[in-house]
């Protein structure tokens, strides 16, 4: 069976129910728009486990998500949505591209969380967008963008508290949203150490994909230790 879509970390398949899709988590990791690439045996299993758990935490907090259930080590069922081509990034502490772009030292706390939008377009290198750009490109209406920002801030509050209770600082993360055929906006894609920056609250140790992006540690050992710290058996 051919996937409907294959991304860098996941495959998406149709099911017998046209409102439901099956996601398969792969072992591949990429960085810098696919320039750096490697396979890590077991990464897909860990990310499926972690993302399923985070979506449940968010569902319990009242945030509408695409997640239905985890059905096997690497698979989950989700509601079918049309992805809005925006990467919605929320930042609590300066790091990564924000530190580079604005010259703010990595690790500087931000007075208030910052929301940024990037155009999900590999050929363009996912450029940063202003609200006027989003309007111009007709990616989403102003009302929809306001709703995405409100959801993103709420996700941030829930996840900050969740990670803090486990001795982890949520530095920043990326979300994607989609629309159902009925027009409802749902949180979609994944939330995992691929898409978040997570630092040990005591030592500042990186517990996310920056170990791979920056070549500073073992990705599998890092994801496994995150998984163990969050309780070892999550979903
Ligand atoms: P950045 O500092 O590189 O802009 O990344 C901000 C956050 O977004 C960080 O937690 C990693 C995540 N992210 C993705 O999930 N996918 C991407 O393609 C990029 C560039 C960042």
PDB file of C-alpha atoms and ligand atoms in Angstrom:
ATOM      1  CA  UNK A   1       0.000   0.000   0.000  1.00  0.00           C
ATOM      2  CA  UNK A   2       1.361   3.394  -1.024  1.00  0.00           C
ATOM      3  CA  UNK A   3       1.473   6.176   1.577  1.00  0.00           C
ATOM      4  CA  UNK A   4      -0.724   9.203   0.905  1.00  0.00           C
ATOM      5  CA  UNK A   5       2.234  11.259   2.000  1.00  0.00           C
ATOM      6  CA  UNK A   6       5.762  10.598   3.153  1.00  0.00           C
ATOM      7  CA  UNK A   7       7.643  13.169   5.185  1.00  0.00           C
ATOM      8  CA  UNK A   8      11.089  13.117   6.753  1.00  0.00           C
ATOM      9  CA  UNK A   9      10.000  11.339   9.936  1.00  0.00           C
ATOM     10  CA  UNK A  10       6.596   9.811   9.184  1.00  0.00           C
ATOM     11  CA  UNK A  11       4.420   8.123   6.586  1.00  0.00           C
ATOM     12  CA  UNK A  12       0.706   8.777   6.291  1.00  0.00           C
ATOM     13  CA  UNK A  13      -1.733   6.109   5.049  1.00  0.00           C
ATOM     14  CA  UNK A  14      -5.443   6.069   4.290  1.00  0.00           C
ATOM     15  CA  UNK A  15      -7.710   3.697   6.254  1.00  0.00           C
ATOM     16  CA  UNK A  16     -11.136   2.244   5.503  1.00  0.00           C
ATOM     17  CA  UNK A  17     -12.634   5.212   7.323  1.00  0.00           C
ATOM     18  CA  UNK A  18     -12.124   8.258   5.118  1.00  0.00           C
ATOM     19  CA  UNK A  19     -11.996  10.565   8.126  1.00  0.00           C
ATOM     20  CA  UNK A  20      -9.181   8.566   9.733  1.00  0.00           C
ATOM     21  CA  UNK A  21      -5.511   8.262   8.714  1.00  0.00           C
ATOM     22  CA  UNK A  22      -2.745   5.987   9.961  1.00  0.00           C
ATOM     23  CA  UNK A  23       0.667   7.454  10.784  1.00  0.00           C
ATOM     24  CA  UNK A  24       3.822   5.336  10.832  1.00  0.00           C
ATOM     25  CA  UNK A  25       6.826   6.770  12.678  1.00  0.00           C
ATOM     26  CA  UNK A  26      10.144   6.178  10.878  1.00  0.00           C
ATOM     27  CA  UNK A  27      13.669   5.970  12.278  1.00  0.00           C
ATOM     28  CA  UNK A  28      15.070   8.733  10.082  1.00  0.00           C
ATOM     29  CA  UNK A  29      16.247  12.053  11.510  1.00  0.00           C
ATOM     30  CA  UNK A  30      17.017  15.119   9.426  1.00  0.00           C
ATOM     31  CA  UNK A  31      18.248  18.617  10.163  1.00  0.00           C
ATOM     32  CA  UNK A  32      18.849  21.823   8.224  1.00  0.00           C
ATOM     33  CA  UNK A  33      16.054  21.150   5.752  1.00  0.00           C
ATOM     34  CA  UNK A  34      17.183  17.621   5.088  1.00  0.00           C
ATOM     35  CA  UNK A  35      20.873  18.465   4.522  1.00  0.00           C
ATOM     36  CA  UNK A  36      21.914  16.314   7.473  1.00  0.00           C
ATOM     37  CA  UNK A  37      20.323  12.904   7.580  1.00  0.00           C
ATOM     38  CA  UNK A  38      20.711   9.668   9.569  1.00  0.00           C
ATOM     39  CA  UNK A  39      18.791   6.569  10.698  1.00  0.00           C
ATOM     40  CA  UNK A  40      18.537   5.762  14.382  1.00  0.00           C
ATOM     41  CA  UNK A  41      17.124   2.347  15.129  1.00  0.00           C
ATOM     42  CA  UNK A  42      14.179   2.714  17.491  1.00  0.00           C
ATOM     43  CA  UNK A  43      13.717   6.493  17.112  1.00  0.00           C
ATOM     44  CA  UNK A  44      10.276   6.038  15.539  1.00  0.00           C
ATOM     45  CA  UNK A  45       9.151   3.853  18.437  1.00  0.00           C
ATOM     46  CA  UNK A  46      10.251   6.424  21.025  1.00  0.00           C
ATOM     47  CA  UNK A  47       8.716   9.364  19.138  1.00  0.00           C
ATOM     48  CA  UNK A  48       5.416   7.537  18.643  1.00  0.00           C
ATOM     49  CA  UNK A  49       5.319   6.760  22.350  1.00  0.00           C
ATOM     50  CA  UNK A  50       6.210  10.334  23.362  1.00  0.00           C
ATOM     51  CA  UNK A  51       3.982  12.161  20.894  1.00  0.00           C
ATOM     52  CA  UNK A  52       0.981   9.928  21.729  1.00  0.00           C
ATOM     53  CA  UNK A  53       1.476  10.721  25.393  1.00  0.00           C
ATOM     54  CA  UNK A  54       1.801  14.504  24.856  1.00  0.00           C
ATOM     55  CA  UNK A  55      -1.343  14.566  22.699  1.00  0.00           C
ATOM     56  CA  UNK A  56      -3.227  12.791  25.481  1.00  0.00           C
ATOM     57  CA  UNK A  57      -1.993  15.343  28.018  1.00  0.00           C
ATOM     58  CA  UNK A  58      -3.188  18.149  25.730  1.00  0.00           C
ATOM     59  CA  UNK A  59      -6.525  16.449  25.023  1.00  0.00           C
ATOM     60  CA  UNK A  60      -7.131  16.174  28.772  1.00  0.00           C
ATOM     61  CA  UNK A  61      -6.406  19.904  29.033  1.00  0.00           C
ATOM     62  CA  UNK A  62      -9.188  20.600  26.506  1.00  0.00           C
ATOM     63  CA  UNK A  63      -7.106  21.288  23.397  1.00  0.00           C
ATOM     64  CA  UNK A  64      -8.641  19.813  20.220  1.00  0.00           C
ATOM     65  CA  UNK A  65      -6.135  17.469  18.542  1.00  0.00           C
ATOM     66  CA  UNK A  66      -6.099  15.027  15.610  1.00  0.00           C
ATOM     67  CA  UNK A  67      -4.926  12.157  17.837  1.00  0.00           C
ATOM     68  CA  UNK A  68      -7.229   9.132  18.183  1.00  0.00           C
ATOM     69  CA  UNK A  69      -5.075   6.284  19.488  1.00  0.00           C
ATOM     70  CA  UNK A  70      -1.701   4.607  19.375  1.00  0.00           C
ATOM     71  CA  UNK A  71      -2.275   1.228  17.713  1.00  0.00           C
ATOM     72  CA  UNK A  72       1.224  -0.311  17.675  1.00  0.00           C
ATOM     73  CA  UNK A  73       4.861   0.470  18.441  1.00  0.00           C
ATOM     74  CA  UNK A  74       5.209   2.720  15.416  1.00  0.00           C
ATOM     75  CA  UNK A  75       1.618   3.503  14.469  1.00  0.00           C
ATOM     76  CA  UNK A  76      -1.228   5.742  15.512  1.00  0.00           C
ATOM     77  CA  UNK A  77      -4.638   6.644  14.131  1.00  0.00           C
ATOM     78  CA  UNK A  78      -5.492  10.304  13.689  1.00  0.00           C
ATOM     79  CA  UNK A  79      -8.360  12.327  12.275  1.00  0.00           C
ATOM     80  CA  UNK A  80      -7.901  13.399   8.672  1.00  0.00           C
ATOM     81  CA  UNK A  81      -7.132  17.089   8.353  1.00  0.00           C
ATOM     82  CA  UNK A  82      -5.743  19.349   5.674  1.00  0.00           C
ATOM     83  CA  UNK A  83      -2.557  20.731   7.152  1.00  0.00           C
ATOM     84  CA  UNK A  84      -2.333  24.537   7.257  1.00  0.00           C
ATOM     85  CA  UNK A  85       1.149  25.148   5.784  1.00  0.00           C
ATOM     86  CA  UNK A  86       2.494  27.016   8.814  1.00  0.00           C
ATOM     87  CA  UNK A  87       5.028  25.952  11.412  1.00  0.00           C
ATOM     88  CA  UNK A  88       3.856  27.709  14.557  1.00  0.00           C
ATOM     89  CA  UNK A  89       6.845  28.113  16.889  1.00  0.00           C
ATOM     90  CA  UNK A  90       6.462  29.151  20.532  1.00  0.00           C
ATOM     91  CA  UNK A  91       9.524  30.286  22.484  1.00  0.00           C
ATOM     92  CA  UNK A  92      10.016  30.799  26.208  1.00  0.00           C
ATOM     93  CA  UNK A  93      13.808  31.113  26.162  1.00  0.00           C
ATOM     94  CA  UNK A  94      15.972  32.428  23.322  1.00  0.00           C
ATOM     95  CA  UNK A  95      17.696  29.605  21.401  1.00  0.00           C
ATOM     96  CA  UNK A  96      18.361  28.312  17.909  1.00  0.00           C
ATOM     97  CA  UNK A  97      17.349  30.494  14.982  1.00  0.00           C
ATOM     98  CA  UNK A  98      15.958  33.261  17.199  1.00  0.00           C
ATOM     99  CA  UNK A  99      19.302  33.683  18.974  1.00  0.00           C
ATOM    100  CA  UNK A 100      21.073  33.752  15.601  1.00  0.00           C
ATOM    101  CA  UNK A 101      18.613  36.116  13.936  1.00  0.00           C
ATOM    102  CA  UNK A 102      18.302  38.643  16.772  1.00  0.00           C
ATOM    103  CA  UNK A 103      21.678  38.279  18.500  1.00  0.00           C
ATOM    104  CA  UNK A 104      20.117  37.264  21.830  1.00  0.00           C
ATOM    105  CA  UNK A 105      22.326  34.823  23.755  1.00  0.00           C
ATOM    106  CA  UNK A 106      20.972  31.277  23.860  1.00  0.00           C
ATOM    107  CA  UNK A 107      19.422  30.674  27.279  1.00  0.00           C
ATOM    108  CA  UNK A 108      18.093  34.224  27.774  1.00  0.00           C
ATOM    109  CA  UNK A 109      14.568  33.949  29.223  1.00  0.00           C
ATOM    110  CA  UNK A 110      11.929  35.890  27.270  1.00  0.00           C
ATOM    111  CA  UNK A 111       9.650  38.163  29.311  1.00  0.00           C
ATOM    112  CA  UNK A 112       6.609  36.752  27.610  1.00  0.00           C
ATOM    113  CA  UNK A 113       6.239  33.754  25.269  1.00  0.00           C
ATOM    114  CA  UNK A 114       6.823  34.592  21.617  1.00  0.00           C
ATOM    115  CA  UNK A 115       4.880  33.067  18.732  1.00  0.00           C
ATOM    116  CA  UNK A 116       6.431  32.902  15.262  1.00  0.00           C
ATOM    117  CA  UNK A 117       5.095  31.580  11.961  1.00  0.00           C
ATOM    118  CA  UNK A 118       7.172  29.884   9.298  1.00  0.00           C
ATOM    119  CA  UNK A 119       5.955  28.955   5.817  1.00  0.00           C
ATOM    120  CA  UNK A 120       6.017  25.161   5.521  1.00  0.00           C
ATOM    121  CA  UNK A 121       7.756  25.046   2.156  1.00  0.00           C
ATOM    122  CA  UNK A 122      10.964  23.023   1.824  1.00  0.00           C
ATOM    123  CA  UNK A 123      11.854  24.584  -1.538  1.00  0.00           C
ATOM    124  CA  UNK A 124      11.873  28.040   0.100  1.00  0.00           C
ATOM    125  CA  UNK A 125      13.611  26.778   3.265  1.00  0.00           C
ATOM    126  CA  UNK A 126      10.586  27.428   5.553  1.00  0.00           C
ATOM    127  CA  UNK A 127      10.912  31.251   5.717  1.00  0.00           C
ATOM    128  CA  UNK A 128       9.726  33.310   8.696  1.00  0.00           C
ATOM    129  CA  UNK A 129       6.412  35.045   7.900  1.00  0.00           C
ATOM    130  CA  UNK A 130       4.723  38.190   9.172  1.00  0.00           C
ATOM    131  CA  UNK A 131       0.932  38.302   9.545  1.00  0.00           C
ATOM    132  CA  UNK A 132       0.783  40.377   6.355  1.00  0.00           C
ATOM    133  CA  UNK A 133       2.702  37.660   4.496  1.00  0.00           C
ATOM    134  CA  UNK A 134       0.225  35.034   5.740  1.00  0.00           C
ATOM    135  CA  UNK A 135      -2.586  37.245   4.501  1.00  0.00           C
ATOM    136  CA  UNK A 136      -0.912  37.957   1.178  1.00  0.00           C
ATOM    137  CA  UNK A 137      -0.254  34.270   0.505  1.00  0.00           C
ATOM    138  CA  UNK A 138      -3.811  33.422   1.675  1.00  0.00           C
ATOM    139  CA  UNK A 139      -2.431  30.705   3.951  1.00  0.00           C
ATOM    140  CA  UNK A 140      -4.984  31.456   6.677  1.00  0.00           C
ATOM    141  CA  UNK A 141      -7.391  34.251   7.596  1.00  0.00           C
ATOM    142  CA  UNK A 142      -6.544  36.718  10.388  1.00  0.00           C
ATOM    143  CA  UNK A 143      -9.189  35.040  12.543  1.00  0.00           C
ATOM    144  CA  UNK A 144      -7.637  31.626  11.949  1.00  0.00           C
ATOM    145  CA  UNK A 145      -4.153  32.902  12.782  1.00  0.00           C
ATOM    146  CA  UNK A 146      -5.529  34.404  16.008  1.00  0.00           C
ATOM    147  CA  UNK A 147      -7.018  31.018  16.857  1.00  0.00           C
ATOM    148  CA  UNK A 148      -3.725  29.236  16.121  1.00  0.00           C
ATOM    149  CA  UNK A 149      -1.860  31.672  18.367  1.00  0.00           C
ATOM    150  CA  UNK A 150      -4.387  31.175  21.174  1.00  0.00           C
ATOM    151  CA  UNK A 151      -4.118  27.371  20.909  1.00  0.00           C
ATOM    152  CA  UNK A 152      -0.320  27.574  20.727  1.00  0.00           C
ATOM    153  CA  UNK A 153      -0.142  29.678  23.899  1.00  0.00           C
ATOM    154  CA  UNK A 154      -2.474  27.312  25.700  1.00  0.00           C
ATOM    155  CA  UNK A 155      -0.375  24.308  24.581  1.00  0.00           C
ATOM    156  CA  UNK A 156       2.658  26.169  25.924  1.00  0.00           C
ATOM    157  CA  UNK A 157       1.066  26.679  29.357  1.00  0.00           C
ATOM    158  CA  UNK A 158       0.055  23.029  29.623  1.00  0.00           C
ATOM    159  CA  UNK A 159       3.412  21.676  28.452  1.00  0.00           C
ATOM    160  CA  UNK A 160       5.491  24.092  30.578  1.00  0.00           C
ATOM    161  CA  UNK A 161       3.693  22.793  33.685  1.00  0.00           C
ATOM    162  CA  UNK A 162       3.909  19.162  32.566  1.00  0.00           C
ATOM    163  CA  UNK A 163       7.664  19.298  31.887  1.00  0.00           C
ATOM    164  CA  UNK A 164       8.401  21.404  34.952  1.00  0.00           C
ATOM    165  CA  UNK A 165       6.839  18.694  37.126  1.00  0.00           C
ATOM    166  CA  UNK A 166       9.422  16.333  35.578  1.00  0.00           C
ATOM    167  CA  UNK A 167      12.424  18.631  36.128  1.00  0.00           C
ATOM    168  CA  UNK A 168      12.558  19.762  32.496  1.00  0.00           C
ATOM    169  CA  UNK A 169      12.474  23.264  31.003  1.00  0.00           C
ATOM    170  CA  UNK A 170      10.428  23.762  27.826  1.00  0.00           C
ATOM    171  CA  UNK A 171      12.589  26.165  25.819  1.00  0.00           C
ATOM    172  CA  UNK A 172      10.645  26.224  22.541  1.00  0.00           C
ATOM    173  CA  UNK A 173       8.637  23.995  20.218  1.00  0.00           C
ATOM    174  CA  UNK A 174       6.942  23.808  16.834  1.00  0.00           C
ATOM    175  CA  UNK A 175       3.286  22.989  16.211  1.00  0.00           C
ATOM    176  CA  UNK A 176       1.253  22.298  13.095  1.00  0.00           C
ATOM    177  CA  UNK A 177      -2.489  22.591  12.754  1.00  0.00           C
ATOM    178  CA  UNK A 178      -4.988  21.195  10.289  1.00  0.00           C
ATOM    179  CA  UNK A 179      -8.605  21.649   9.274  1.00  0.00           C
ATOM    180  CA  UNK A 180     -11.200  18.885   9.214  1.00  0.00           C
ATOM    181  CA  UNK A 181     -13.658  18.621   6.319  1.00  0.00           C
ATOM    182  CA  UNK A 182     -16.118  20.350   8.661  1.00  0.00           C
ATOM    183  CA  UNK A 183     -13.747  23.313   9.061  1.00  0.00           C
ATOM    184  CA  UNK A 184     -12.637  22.646  12.662  1.00  0.00           C
ATOM    185  CA  UNK A 185      -9.043  23.492  13.472  1.00  0.00           C
ATOM    186  CA  UNK A 186      -7.165  20.669  15.243  1.00  0.00           C
ATOM    187  CA  UNK A 187      -3.643  20.442  16.577  1.00  0.00           C
ATOM    188  CA  UNK A 188      -1.916  17.926  14.269  1.00  0.00           C
ATOM    189  CA  UNK A 189       1.464  16.483  13.231  1.00  0.00           C
ATOM    190  CA  UNK A 190       3.682  15.499  16.183  1.00  0.00           C
ATOM    191  CA  UNK A 191       5.070  16.811  19.437  1.00  0.00           C
ATOM    192  CA  UNK A 192       8.318  15.046  20.246  1.00  0.00           C
ATOM    193  CA  UNK A 193      11.969  15.711  21.010  1.00  0.00           C
ATOM    194  CA  UNK A 194      12.280  16.270  17.227  1.00  0.00           C
ATOM    195  CA  UNK A 195      10.029  19.323  17.506  1.00  0.00           C
ATOM    196  CA  UNK A 196      10.744  20.711  20.995  1.00  0.00           C
ATOM    197  CA  UNK A 197      13.789  22.059  22.810  1.00  0.00           C
ATOM    198  CA  UNK A 198      13.864  20.507  26.259  1.00  0.00           C
ATOM    199  CA  UNK A 199      16.601  21.233  28.795  1.00  0.00           C
ATOM    200  CA  UNK A 200      17.267  19.518  32.101  1.00  0.00           C
ATOM    201  CA  UNK A 201      16.147  22.148  34.628  1.00  0.00           C
ATOM    202  CA  UNK A 202      19.223  21.551  36.836  1.00  0.00           C
ATOM    203  CA  UNK A 203      22.071  20.886  34.423  1.00  0.00           C
ATOM    204  CA  UNK A 204      20.807  22.462  31.185  1.00  0.00           C
ATOM    205  CA  UNK A 205      21.557  19.176  29.398  1.00  0.00           C
ATOM    206  CA  UNK A 206      19.862  18.937  25.966  1.00  0.00           C
ATOM    207  CA  UNK A 207      17.089  16.322  25.900  1.00  0.00           C
ATOM    208  CA  UNK A 208      16.065  16.843  22.254  1.00  0.00           C
ATOM    209  CA  UNK A 209      17.133  16.760  18.604  1.00  0.00           C
ATOM    210  CA  UNK A 210      19.746  19.488  19.138  1.00  0.00           C
ATOM    211  CA  UNK A 211      22.124  16.635  20.130  1.00  0.00           C
ATOM    212  CA  UNK A 212      21.847  15.459  16.503  1.00  0.00           C
ATOM    213  CA  UNK A 213      21.661  18.908  14.867  1.00  0.00           C
ATOM    214  CA  UNK A 214      24.795  20.010  16.734  1.00  0.00           C
ATOM    215  CA  UNK A 215      26.532  16.606  16.875  1.00  0.00           C
ATOM    216  CA  UNK A 216      26.879  16.720  20.658  1.00  0.00           C
ATOM    217  CA  UNK A 217      25.508  13.356  21.776  1.00  0.00           C
ATOM    218  CA  UNK A 218      23.631  10.175  20.996  1.00  0.00           C
ATOM    219  CA  UNK A 219      20.092  10.801  19.745  1.00  0.00           C
ATOM    220  CA  UNK A 220      18.748   7.435  20.898  1.00  0.00           C
ATOM    221  CA  UNK A 221      20.334   7.647  24.363  1.00  0.00           C
ATOM    222  CA  UNK A 222      18.914  11.182  24.711  1.00  0.00           C
ATOM    223  CA  UNK A 223      15.358  10.274  23.602  1.00  0.00           C
ATOM    224  CA  UNK A 224      15.445   7.123  25.734  1.00  0.00           C
ATOM    225  CA  UNK A 225      16.533   9.112  28.801  1.00  0.00           C
ATOM    226  CA  UNK A 226      13.725  11.630  28.187  1.00  0.00           C
ATOM    227  CA  UNK A 227      11.282   8.738  27.931  1.00  0.00           C
ATOM    228  CA  UNK A 228      12.633   7.176  31.157  1.00  0.00           C
ATOM    229  CA  UNK A 229      12.393  10.493  33.012  1.00  0.00           C
ATOM    230  CA  UNK A 230       8.761  10.903  32.004  1.00  0.00           C
ATOM    231  CA  UNK A 231       7.878   7.603  33.596  1.00  0.00           C
ATOM    232  CA  UNK A 232       9.149   4.943  31.207  1.00  0.00           C
ATOM    233  CA  UNK A 233       5.705   3.674  30.221  1.00  0.00           C
ATOM    234  CA  UNK A 234       3.622   6.495  28.890  1.00  0.00           C
ATOM    235  CA  UNK A 235       0.737   5.694  26.579  1.00  0.00           C
TER     236      UNK A 235
HETATM  237  P1  LIG B   1      14.576  27.085  15.471  1.00  0.00           P
HETATM  238  O1  LIG B   1      15.209  27.763  16.647  1.00  0.00           O
HETATM  239  O2  LIG B   1      15.551  26.301  14.647  1.00  0.00           O
HETATM  240  O3  LIG B   1      13.749  28.036  14.661  1.00  0.00           O
HETATM  241  O4  LIG B   1      13.561  25.978  16.064  1.00  0.00           O
HETATM  242  C1  LIG B   1      12.517  26.347  16.931  1.00  0.00           C
HETATM  243  C2  LIG B   1      11.781  25.104  17.404  1.00  0.00           C
HETATM  244  O5  LIG B   1      11.101  24.473  16.337  1.00  0.00           O
HETATM  245  C3  LIG B   1      12.701  24.028  17.994  1.00  0.00           C
HETATM  246  O6  LIG B   1      12.064  23.476  19.138  1.00  0.00           O
HETATM  247  C4  LIG B   1      12.816  22.981  16.929  1.00  0.00           C
HETATM  248  C5  LIG B   1      11.532  23.123  16.163  1.00  0.00           C
HETATM  249  N1  LIG B   1      11.695  22.904  14.730  1.00  0.00           N
HETATM  250  C6  LIG B   1      10.989  21.894  14.107  1.00  0.00           C
HETATM  251  O7  LIG B   1      10.246  21.158  14.762  1.00  0.00           O
HETATM  252  N2  LIG B   1      11.146  21.736  12.764  1.00  0.00           N
HETATM  253  C7  LIG B   1      11.947  22.517  12.015  1.00  0.00           C
HETATM  254  O8  LIG B   1      12.056  22.318  10.805  1.00  0.00           O
HETATM  255  C8  LIG B   1      12.690  23.564  12.683  1.00  0.00           C
HETATM  256  C9  LIG B   1      13.590  24.465  11.897  1.00  0.00           C
HETATM  257  C10 LIG B   1      12.518  23.725  14.025  1.00  0.00           C
END
